[in-house]
Tab-separated table of C-alpha atoms and ligand atoms in Angstrom:
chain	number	residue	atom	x	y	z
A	94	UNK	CA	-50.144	-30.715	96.040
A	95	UNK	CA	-51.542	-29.406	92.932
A	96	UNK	CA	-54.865	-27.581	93.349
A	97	UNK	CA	-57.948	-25.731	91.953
A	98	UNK	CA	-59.717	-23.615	94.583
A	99	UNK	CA	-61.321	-20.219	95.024
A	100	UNK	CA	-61.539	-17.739	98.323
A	101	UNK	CA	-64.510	-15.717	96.313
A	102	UNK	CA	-67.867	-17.292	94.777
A	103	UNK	CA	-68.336	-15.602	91.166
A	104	UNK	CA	-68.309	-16.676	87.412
A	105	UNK	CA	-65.863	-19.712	87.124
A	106	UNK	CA	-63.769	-17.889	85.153
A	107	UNK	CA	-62.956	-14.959	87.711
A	108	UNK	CA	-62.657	-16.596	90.939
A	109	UNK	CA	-60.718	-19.953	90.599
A	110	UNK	CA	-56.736	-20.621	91.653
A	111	UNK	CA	-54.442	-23.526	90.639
A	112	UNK	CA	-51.501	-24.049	92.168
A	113	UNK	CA	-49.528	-25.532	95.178
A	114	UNK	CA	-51.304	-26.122	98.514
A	115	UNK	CA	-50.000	-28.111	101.117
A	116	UNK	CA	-50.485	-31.827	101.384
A	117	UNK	CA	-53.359	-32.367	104.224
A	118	UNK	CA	-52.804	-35.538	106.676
A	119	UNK	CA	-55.469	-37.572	107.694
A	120	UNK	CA	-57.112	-37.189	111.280
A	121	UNK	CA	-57.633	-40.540	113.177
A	122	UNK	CA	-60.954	-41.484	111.164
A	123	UNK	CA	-59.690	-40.278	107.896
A	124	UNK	CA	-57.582	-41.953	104.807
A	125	UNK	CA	-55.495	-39.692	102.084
A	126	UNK	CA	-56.702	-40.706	98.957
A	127	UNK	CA	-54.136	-39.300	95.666
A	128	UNK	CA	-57.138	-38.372	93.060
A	129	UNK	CA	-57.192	-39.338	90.131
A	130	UNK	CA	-60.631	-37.902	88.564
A	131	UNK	CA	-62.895	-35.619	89.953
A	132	UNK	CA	-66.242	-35.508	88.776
A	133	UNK	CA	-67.940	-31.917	88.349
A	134	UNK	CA	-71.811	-31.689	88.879
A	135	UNK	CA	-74.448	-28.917	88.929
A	136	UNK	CA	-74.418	-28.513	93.013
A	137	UNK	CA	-70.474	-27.773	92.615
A	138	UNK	CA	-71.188	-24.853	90.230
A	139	UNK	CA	-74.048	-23.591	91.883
A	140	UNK	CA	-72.100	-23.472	95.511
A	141	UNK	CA	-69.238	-22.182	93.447
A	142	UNK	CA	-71.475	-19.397	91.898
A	143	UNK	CA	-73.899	-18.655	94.905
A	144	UNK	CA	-76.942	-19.536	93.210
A	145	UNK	CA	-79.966	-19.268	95.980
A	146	UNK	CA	-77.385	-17.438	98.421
A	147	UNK	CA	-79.516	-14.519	98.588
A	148	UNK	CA	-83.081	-16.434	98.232
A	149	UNK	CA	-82.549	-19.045	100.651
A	150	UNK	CA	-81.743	-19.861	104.115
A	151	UNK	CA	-79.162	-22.970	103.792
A	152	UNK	CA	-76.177	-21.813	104.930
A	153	UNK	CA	-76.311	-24.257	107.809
A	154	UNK	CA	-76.248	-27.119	104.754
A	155	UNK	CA	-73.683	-25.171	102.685
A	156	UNK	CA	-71.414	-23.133	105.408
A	157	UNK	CA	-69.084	-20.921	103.801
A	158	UNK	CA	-64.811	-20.860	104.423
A	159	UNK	CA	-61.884	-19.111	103.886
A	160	UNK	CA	-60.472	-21.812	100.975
A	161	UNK	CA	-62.941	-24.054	99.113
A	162	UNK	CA	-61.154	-27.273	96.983
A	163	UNK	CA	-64.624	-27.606	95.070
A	164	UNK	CA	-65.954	-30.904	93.530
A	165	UNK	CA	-68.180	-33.988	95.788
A	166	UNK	CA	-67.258	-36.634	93.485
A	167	UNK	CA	-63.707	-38.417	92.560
A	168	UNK	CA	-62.152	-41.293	92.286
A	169	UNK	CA	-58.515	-42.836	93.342
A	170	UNK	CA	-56.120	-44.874	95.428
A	171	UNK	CA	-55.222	-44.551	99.219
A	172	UNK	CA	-52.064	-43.256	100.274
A	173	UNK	CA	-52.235	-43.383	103.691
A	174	UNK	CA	-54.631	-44.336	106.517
A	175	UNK	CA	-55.749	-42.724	109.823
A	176	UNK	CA	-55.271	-44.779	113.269
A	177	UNK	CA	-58.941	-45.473	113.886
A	178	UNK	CA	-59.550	-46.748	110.318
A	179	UNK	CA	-59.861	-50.563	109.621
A	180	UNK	CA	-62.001	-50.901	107.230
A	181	UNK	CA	-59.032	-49.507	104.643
A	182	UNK	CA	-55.739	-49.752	103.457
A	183	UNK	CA	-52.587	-48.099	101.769
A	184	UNK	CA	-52.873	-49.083	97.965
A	185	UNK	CA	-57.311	-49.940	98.224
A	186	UNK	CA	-58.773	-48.101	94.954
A	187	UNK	CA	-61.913	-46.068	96.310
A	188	UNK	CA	-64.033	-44.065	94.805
A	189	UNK	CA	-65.132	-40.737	96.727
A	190	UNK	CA	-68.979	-38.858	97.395
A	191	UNK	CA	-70.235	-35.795	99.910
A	192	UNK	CA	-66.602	-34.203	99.794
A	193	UNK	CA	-67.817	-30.985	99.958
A	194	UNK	CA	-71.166	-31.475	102.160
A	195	UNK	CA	-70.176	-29.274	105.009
A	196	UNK	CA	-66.597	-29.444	104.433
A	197	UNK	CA	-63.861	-26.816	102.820
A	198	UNK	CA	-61.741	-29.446	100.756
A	199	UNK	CA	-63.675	-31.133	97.540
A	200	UNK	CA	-61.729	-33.659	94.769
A	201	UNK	CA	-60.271	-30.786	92.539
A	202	UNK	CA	-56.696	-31.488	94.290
A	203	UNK	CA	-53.624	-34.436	93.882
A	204	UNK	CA	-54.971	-35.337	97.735
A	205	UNK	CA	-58.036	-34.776	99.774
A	206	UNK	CA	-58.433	-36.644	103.304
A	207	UNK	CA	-61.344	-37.841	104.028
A	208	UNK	CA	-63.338	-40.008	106.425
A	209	UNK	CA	-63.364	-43.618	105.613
A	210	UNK	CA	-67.336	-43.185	105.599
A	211	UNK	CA	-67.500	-41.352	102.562
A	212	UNK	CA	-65.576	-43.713	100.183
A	213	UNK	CA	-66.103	-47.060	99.012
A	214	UNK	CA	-64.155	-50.010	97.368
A	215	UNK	CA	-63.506	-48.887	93.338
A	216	UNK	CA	-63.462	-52.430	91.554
A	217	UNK	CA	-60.235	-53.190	88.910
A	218	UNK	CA	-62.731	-53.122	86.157
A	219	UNK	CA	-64.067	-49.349	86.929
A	220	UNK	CA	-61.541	-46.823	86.143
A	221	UNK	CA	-61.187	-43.583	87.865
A	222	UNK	CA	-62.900	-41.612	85.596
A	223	UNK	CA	-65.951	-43.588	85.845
A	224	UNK	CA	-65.588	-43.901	89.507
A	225	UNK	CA	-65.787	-39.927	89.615
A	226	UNK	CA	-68.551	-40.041	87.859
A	227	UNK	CA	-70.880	-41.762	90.664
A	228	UNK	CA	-71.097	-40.030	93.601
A	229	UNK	CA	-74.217	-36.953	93.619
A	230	UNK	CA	-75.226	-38.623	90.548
A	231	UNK	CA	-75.895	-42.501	91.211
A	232	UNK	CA	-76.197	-41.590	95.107
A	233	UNK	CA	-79.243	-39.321	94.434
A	234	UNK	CA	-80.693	-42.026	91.794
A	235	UNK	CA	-80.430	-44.963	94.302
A	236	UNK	CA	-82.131	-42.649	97.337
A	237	UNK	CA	-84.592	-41.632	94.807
A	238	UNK	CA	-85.792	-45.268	93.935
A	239	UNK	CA	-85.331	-46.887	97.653
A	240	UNK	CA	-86.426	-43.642	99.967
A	241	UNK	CA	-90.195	-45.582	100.244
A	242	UNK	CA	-88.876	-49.370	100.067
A	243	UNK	CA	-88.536	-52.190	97.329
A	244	UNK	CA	-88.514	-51.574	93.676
A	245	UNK	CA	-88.963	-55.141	92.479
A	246	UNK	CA	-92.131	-55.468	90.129
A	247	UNK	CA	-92.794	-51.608	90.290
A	248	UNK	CA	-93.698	-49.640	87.513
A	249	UNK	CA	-91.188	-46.553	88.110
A	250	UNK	CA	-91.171	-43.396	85.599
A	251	UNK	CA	-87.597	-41.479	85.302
A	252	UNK	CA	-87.907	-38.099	83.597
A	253	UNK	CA	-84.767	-36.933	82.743
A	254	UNK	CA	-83.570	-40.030	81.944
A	255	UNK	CA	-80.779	-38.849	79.871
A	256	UNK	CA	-79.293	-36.700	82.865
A	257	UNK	CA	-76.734	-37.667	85.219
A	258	UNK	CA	-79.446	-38.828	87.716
A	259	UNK	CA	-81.728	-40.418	84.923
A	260	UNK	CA	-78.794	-42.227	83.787
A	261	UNK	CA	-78.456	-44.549	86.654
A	262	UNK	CA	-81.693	-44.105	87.987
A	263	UNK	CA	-82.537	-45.582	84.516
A	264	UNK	CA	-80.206	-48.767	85.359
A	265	UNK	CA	-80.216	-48.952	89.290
A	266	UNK	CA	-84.145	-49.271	88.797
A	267	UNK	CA	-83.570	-51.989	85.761
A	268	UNK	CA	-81.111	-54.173	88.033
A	269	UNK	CA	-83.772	-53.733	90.932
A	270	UNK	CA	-85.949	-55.517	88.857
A	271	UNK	CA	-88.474	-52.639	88.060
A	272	UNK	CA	-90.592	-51.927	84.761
A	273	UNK	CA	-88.683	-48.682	83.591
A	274	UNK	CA	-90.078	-45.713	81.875
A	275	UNK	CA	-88.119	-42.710	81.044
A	276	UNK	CA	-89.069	-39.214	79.458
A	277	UNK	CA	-86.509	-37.186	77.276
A	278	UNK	CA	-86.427	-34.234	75.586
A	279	UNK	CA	-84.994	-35.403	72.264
A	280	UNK	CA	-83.675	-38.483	69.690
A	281	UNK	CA	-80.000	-37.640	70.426
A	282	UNK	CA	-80.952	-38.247	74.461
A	283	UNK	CA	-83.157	-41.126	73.887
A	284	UNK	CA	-80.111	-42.803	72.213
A	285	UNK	CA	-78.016	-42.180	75.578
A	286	UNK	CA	-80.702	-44.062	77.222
A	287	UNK	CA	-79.833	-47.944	77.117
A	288	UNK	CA	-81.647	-49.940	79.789
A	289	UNK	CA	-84.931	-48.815	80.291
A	290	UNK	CA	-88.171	-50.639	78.838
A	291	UNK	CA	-89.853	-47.634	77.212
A	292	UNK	CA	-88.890	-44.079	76.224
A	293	UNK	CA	-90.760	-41.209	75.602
A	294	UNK	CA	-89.926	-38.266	73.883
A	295	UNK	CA	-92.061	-35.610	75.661
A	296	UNK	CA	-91.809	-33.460	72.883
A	297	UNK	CA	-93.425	-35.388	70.173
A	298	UNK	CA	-95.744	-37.665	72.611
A	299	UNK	CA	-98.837	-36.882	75.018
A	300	UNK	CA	-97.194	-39.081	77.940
A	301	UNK	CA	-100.209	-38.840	79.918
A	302	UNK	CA	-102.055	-41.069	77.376
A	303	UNK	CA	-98.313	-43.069	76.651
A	304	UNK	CA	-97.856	-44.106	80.720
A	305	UNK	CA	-101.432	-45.171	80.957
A	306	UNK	CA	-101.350	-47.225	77.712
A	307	UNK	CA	-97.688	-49.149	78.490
A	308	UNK	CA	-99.254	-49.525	82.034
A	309	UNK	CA	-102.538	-51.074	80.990
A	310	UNK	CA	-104.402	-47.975	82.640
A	311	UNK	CA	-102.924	-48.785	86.010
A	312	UNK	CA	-100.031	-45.976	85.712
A	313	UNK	CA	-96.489	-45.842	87.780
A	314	UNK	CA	-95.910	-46.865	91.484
A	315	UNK	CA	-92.864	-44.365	91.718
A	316	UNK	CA	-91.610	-41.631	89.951
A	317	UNK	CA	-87.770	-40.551	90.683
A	318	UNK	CA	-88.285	-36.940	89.211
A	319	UNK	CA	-86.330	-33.902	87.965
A	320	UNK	CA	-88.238	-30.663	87.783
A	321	UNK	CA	-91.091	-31.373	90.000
A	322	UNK	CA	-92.773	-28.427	89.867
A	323	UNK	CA	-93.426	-28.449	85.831
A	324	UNK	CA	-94.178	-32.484	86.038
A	325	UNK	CA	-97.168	-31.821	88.341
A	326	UNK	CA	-99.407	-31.542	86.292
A	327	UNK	CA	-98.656	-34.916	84.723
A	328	UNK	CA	-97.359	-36.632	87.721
A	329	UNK	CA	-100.167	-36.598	89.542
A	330	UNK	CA	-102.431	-38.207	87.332
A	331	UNK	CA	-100.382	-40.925	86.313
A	332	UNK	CA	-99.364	-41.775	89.812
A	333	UNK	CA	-100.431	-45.140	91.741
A	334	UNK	CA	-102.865	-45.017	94.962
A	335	UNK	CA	-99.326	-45.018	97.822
A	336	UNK	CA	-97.165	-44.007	94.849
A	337	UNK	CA	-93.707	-41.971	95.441
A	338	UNK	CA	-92.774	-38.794	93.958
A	339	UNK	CA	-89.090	-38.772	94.485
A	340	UNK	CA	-88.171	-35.069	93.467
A	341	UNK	CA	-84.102	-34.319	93.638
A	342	UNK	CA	-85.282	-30.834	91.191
A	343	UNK	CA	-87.566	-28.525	90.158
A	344	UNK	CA	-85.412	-25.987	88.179
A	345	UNK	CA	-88.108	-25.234	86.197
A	346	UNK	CA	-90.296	-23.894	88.607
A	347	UNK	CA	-88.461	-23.043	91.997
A	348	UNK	CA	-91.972	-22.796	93.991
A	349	UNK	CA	-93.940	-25.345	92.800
A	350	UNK	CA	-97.605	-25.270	94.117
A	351	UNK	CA	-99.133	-28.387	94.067
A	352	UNK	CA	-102.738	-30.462	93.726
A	353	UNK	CA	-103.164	-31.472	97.065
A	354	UNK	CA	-106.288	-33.160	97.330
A	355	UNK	CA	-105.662	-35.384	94.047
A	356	UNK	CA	-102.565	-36.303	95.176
A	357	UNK	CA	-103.406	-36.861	99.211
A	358	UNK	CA	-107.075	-38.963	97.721
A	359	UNK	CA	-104.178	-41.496	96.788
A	360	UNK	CA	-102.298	-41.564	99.791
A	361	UNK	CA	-99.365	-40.241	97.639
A	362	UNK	CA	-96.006	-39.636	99.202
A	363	UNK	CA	-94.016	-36.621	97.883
A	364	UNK	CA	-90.451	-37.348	98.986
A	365	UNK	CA	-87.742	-34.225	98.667
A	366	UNK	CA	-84.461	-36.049	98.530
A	367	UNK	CA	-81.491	-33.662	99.123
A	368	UNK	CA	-78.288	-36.511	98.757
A	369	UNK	CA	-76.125	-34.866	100.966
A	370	UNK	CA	-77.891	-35.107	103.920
A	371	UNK	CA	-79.939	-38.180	103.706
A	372	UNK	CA	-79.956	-40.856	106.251
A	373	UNK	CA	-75.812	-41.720	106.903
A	374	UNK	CA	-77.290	-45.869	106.423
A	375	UNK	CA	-79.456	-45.048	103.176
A	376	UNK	CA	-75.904	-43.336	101.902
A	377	UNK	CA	-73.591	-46.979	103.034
A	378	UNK	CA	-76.958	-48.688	101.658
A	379	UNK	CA	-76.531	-46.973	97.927
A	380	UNK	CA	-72.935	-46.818	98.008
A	381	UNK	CA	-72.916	-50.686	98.844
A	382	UNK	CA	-75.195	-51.264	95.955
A	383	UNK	CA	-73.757	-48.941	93.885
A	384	UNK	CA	-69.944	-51.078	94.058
A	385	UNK	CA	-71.970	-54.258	93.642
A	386	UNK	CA	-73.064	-53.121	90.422
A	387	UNK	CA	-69.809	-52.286	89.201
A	388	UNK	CA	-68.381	-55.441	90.567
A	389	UNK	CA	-70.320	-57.422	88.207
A	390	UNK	CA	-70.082	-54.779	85.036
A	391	UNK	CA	-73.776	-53.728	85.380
A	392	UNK	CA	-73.555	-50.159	85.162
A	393	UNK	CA	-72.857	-48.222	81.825
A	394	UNK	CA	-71.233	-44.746	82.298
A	395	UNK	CA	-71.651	-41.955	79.806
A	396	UNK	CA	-68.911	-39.137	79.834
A	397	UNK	CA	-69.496	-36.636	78.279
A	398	UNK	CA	-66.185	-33.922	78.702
A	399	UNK	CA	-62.557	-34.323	80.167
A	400	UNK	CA	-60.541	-31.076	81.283
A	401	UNK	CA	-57.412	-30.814	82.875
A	402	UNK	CA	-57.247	-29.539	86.228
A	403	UNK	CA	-55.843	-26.090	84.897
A	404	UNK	CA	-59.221	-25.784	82.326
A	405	UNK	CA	-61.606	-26.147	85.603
A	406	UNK	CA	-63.337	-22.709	84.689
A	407	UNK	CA	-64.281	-24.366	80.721
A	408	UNK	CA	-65.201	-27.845	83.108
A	409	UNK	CA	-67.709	-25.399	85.295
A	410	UNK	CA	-68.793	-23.785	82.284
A	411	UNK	CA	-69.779	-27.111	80.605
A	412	UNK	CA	-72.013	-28.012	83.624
A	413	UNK	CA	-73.678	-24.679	83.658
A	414	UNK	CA	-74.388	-24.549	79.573
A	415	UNK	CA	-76.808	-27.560	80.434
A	416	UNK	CA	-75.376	-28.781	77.181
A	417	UNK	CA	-73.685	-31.826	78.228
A	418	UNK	CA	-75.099	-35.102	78.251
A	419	UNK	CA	-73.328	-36.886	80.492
A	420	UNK	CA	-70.515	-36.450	83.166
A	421	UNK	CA	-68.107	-33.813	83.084
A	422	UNK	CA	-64.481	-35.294	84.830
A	423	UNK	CA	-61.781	-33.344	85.390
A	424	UNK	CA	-58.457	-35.679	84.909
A	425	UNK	CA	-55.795	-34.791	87.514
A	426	UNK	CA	-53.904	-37.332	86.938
A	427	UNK	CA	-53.576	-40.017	83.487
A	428	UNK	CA	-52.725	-43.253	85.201
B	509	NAP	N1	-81.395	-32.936	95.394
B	509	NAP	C1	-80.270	-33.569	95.149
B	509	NAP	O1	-79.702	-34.249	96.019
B	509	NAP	C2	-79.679	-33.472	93.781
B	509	NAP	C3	-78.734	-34.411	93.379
B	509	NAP	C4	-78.241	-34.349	92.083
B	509	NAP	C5	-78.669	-33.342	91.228
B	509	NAP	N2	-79.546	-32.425	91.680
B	509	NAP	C6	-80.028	-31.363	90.773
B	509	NAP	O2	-80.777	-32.021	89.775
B	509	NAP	C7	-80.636	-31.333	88.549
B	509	NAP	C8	-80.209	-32.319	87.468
B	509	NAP	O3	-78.949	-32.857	87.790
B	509	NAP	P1	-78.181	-33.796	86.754
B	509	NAP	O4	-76.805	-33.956	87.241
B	509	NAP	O5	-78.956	-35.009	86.449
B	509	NAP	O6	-78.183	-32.820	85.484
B	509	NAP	P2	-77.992	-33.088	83.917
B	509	NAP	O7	-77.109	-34.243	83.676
B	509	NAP	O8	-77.640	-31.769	83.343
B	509	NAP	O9	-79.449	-33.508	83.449
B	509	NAP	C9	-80.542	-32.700	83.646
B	509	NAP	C10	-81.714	-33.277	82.867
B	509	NAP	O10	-82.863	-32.639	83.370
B	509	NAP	C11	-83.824	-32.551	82.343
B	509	NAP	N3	-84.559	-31.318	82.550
B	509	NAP	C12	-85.880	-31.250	82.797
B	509	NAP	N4	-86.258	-30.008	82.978
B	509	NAP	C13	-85.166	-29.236	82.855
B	509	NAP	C14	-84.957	-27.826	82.929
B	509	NAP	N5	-85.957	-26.956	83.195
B	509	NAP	N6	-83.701	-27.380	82.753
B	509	NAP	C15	-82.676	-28.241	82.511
B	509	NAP	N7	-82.839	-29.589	82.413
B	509	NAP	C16	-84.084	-30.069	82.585
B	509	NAP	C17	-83.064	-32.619	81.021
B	509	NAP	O11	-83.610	-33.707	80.324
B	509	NAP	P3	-84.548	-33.511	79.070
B	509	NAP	O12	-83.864	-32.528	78.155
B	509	NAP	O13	-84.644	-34.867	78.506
B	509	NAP	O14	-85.825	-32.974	79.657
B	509	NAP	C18	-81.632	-32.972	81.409
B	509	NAP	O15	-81.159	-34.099	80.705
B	509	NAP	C19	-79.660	-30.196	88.813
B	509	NAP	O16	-80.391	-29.020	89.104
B	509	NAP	C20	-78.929	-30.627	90.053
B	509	NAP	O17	-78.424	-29.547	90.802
B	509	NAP	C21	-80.070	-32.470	92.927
């Protein structure tokens, strides 16, 4: 099969291969899925890269081997189906998520086997390339809004909500029936955003005194968050008495000190969601909910960048500019 993959980490441009590996065969609880789009996302460069090799201890979450096939995300159509699995067959479109968590062999390849609990049913009306684009992305939004229960009725704030997360946290929370608030950085972004109720543009608007005012003073119940340790200082004043801080970031401050006794006064809950290795029924729960949506058209994808499977290095370097609004899919094949 045709293949990106590197035996090095580095700059994407140094340490990535295409070319012929062999096809892999699915153990017992496995299918073979042929891929058809795999979709590239920040944790894919940054195990690609290193980035926090040297700073952190997680090499028990991110093991290293000999070969890595990079990407989480993909999308395609089963070719063929391990003994033990029932619950798929030969020809069932899928789309793919957690590829790489723990294992060598990502969605960057013609063929990746996988086990049947890390796919789910990709409806006619999807196509691949949105299907790749779901996996760490609408995952991590749905964990984000359900981690501390129902949505329904809740006044949630997305920051971000132009990113990859924002995006469908945006529209996950909307079709939970949730008042929706999102924060961006800029027009261009806050036309990206379709579904929520109100934007803010944090650079031209005090969204302390915004929050409070849509709210009628009573501020958010949730807040599904991006760079955690920057939003503090906001956060925590807008938040509910038993509000949730969902935090899947905080790039802009890696070490985030935080008000404790403002935010433990309100019985706040500061949730760290890491998608990869939350709850295996919370994952079936969002990926459930996630096909539902499509089923019934409800989710709007924004792509940003295509690359062939040979331009990998420019689809890793797109990621990485933090340029890109939207998903970056790599096309393997154009059926
Ligand atoms: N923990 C997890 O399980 C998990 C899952 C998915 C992603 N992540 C991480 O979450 C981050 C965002 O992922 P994504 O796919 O949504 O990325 P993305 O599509 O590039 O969006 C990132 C958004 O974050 C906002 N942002 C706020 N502060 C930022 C800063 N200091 N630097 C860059 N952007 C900033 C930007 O919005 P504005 O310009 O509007 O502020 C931007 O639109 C990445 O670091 C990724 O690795 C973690």
């Amino acid at each position: 099969m045709l293949a990106a993959w590197y035996e090095k980490k580095g700059q994407a441009r140094d340490v990535y291969n295409i070319g012929e590996l062999e096809n892999p065969e699915p153990m017992p609880n496995e299918v073979r899925v042929r891929i058809y789009a795999s979709g590239v996302n920040h944790t894919d460069c940054k195990r690609r890269s290193g980035h926090g090799d040297k700073d952190w201890n997680y090499a028990h979450h991110f093991p290293d081997f000999p070969i890595i096939i990079p990407n989480n995300d993909g999308a395609g159509i089963i070719d063929k189906v391990g003994s033990d699995v029932s619950t798929f067959s030969v020809g069932d479109r899928v789309w793919v998520f957690n590829a790489r968590y723990r294992r060598a062999f990502g969605t960057a390849a013609e063929f990746i086997t996988i086990p049947a609990t890390l796919i789910s049913r990709l409806p006619d009306n999807t196509s691949f390339i949105e299907g790749a684009c779901l996996g760490v992305p609408a995952m991590t939004a749905h964990r984000c809004l359900y981690s501390d229960g129902d949505i329904a009725g809740k006044n949630i704030l997305v920051t971000g909500g132009a990113g990859n997360v924002g995006n469908y946290a945006v529209q996950l929370a909307k079709l939970g029936k949730a008042n929706v608030i999102t924060t961006v950085s800029s027009s261009e972004k806050a036309e990206k955003v379709l579904m929520a109720d109100h934007i803010i543009n944090y650079r031209d608007t005090d969204v302390f005194s915004e929050i409070m005012r849509i709210t009628d003073g009573e501020g958010v119940d949730r807040i599904v968050d991006v760079n955690l340790g920057v939003h503090w200082e906001i956060n925590y004043k807008i938040l509910k008495e038993n509000g949730t801080i969902s935090s899947y970031s905080s790039m802009g401050d890696r070490n985030p000190s935080f008000p404790h006794y403002e935010l433990m006064l309100g019985n706040a809950n500061i949730r760290l969601v890491m998608i990869h290795c939350s709850p295996f029924e919370a994952l079936q729960k969002a990926a459930d909910d996630i096909t539902n949506a499509l089923k019934t058209n409800s989710l709007i994808h924004n792509v940003a960048r295509l690359f062939a499977l040979d331009k990998i290095h420019e689809s890793n370097e797109a990621v990485e500019s933090g340029e890109m609004i939207g998903n970056v899919i790599i096309q393997i094949s154009d059926n």
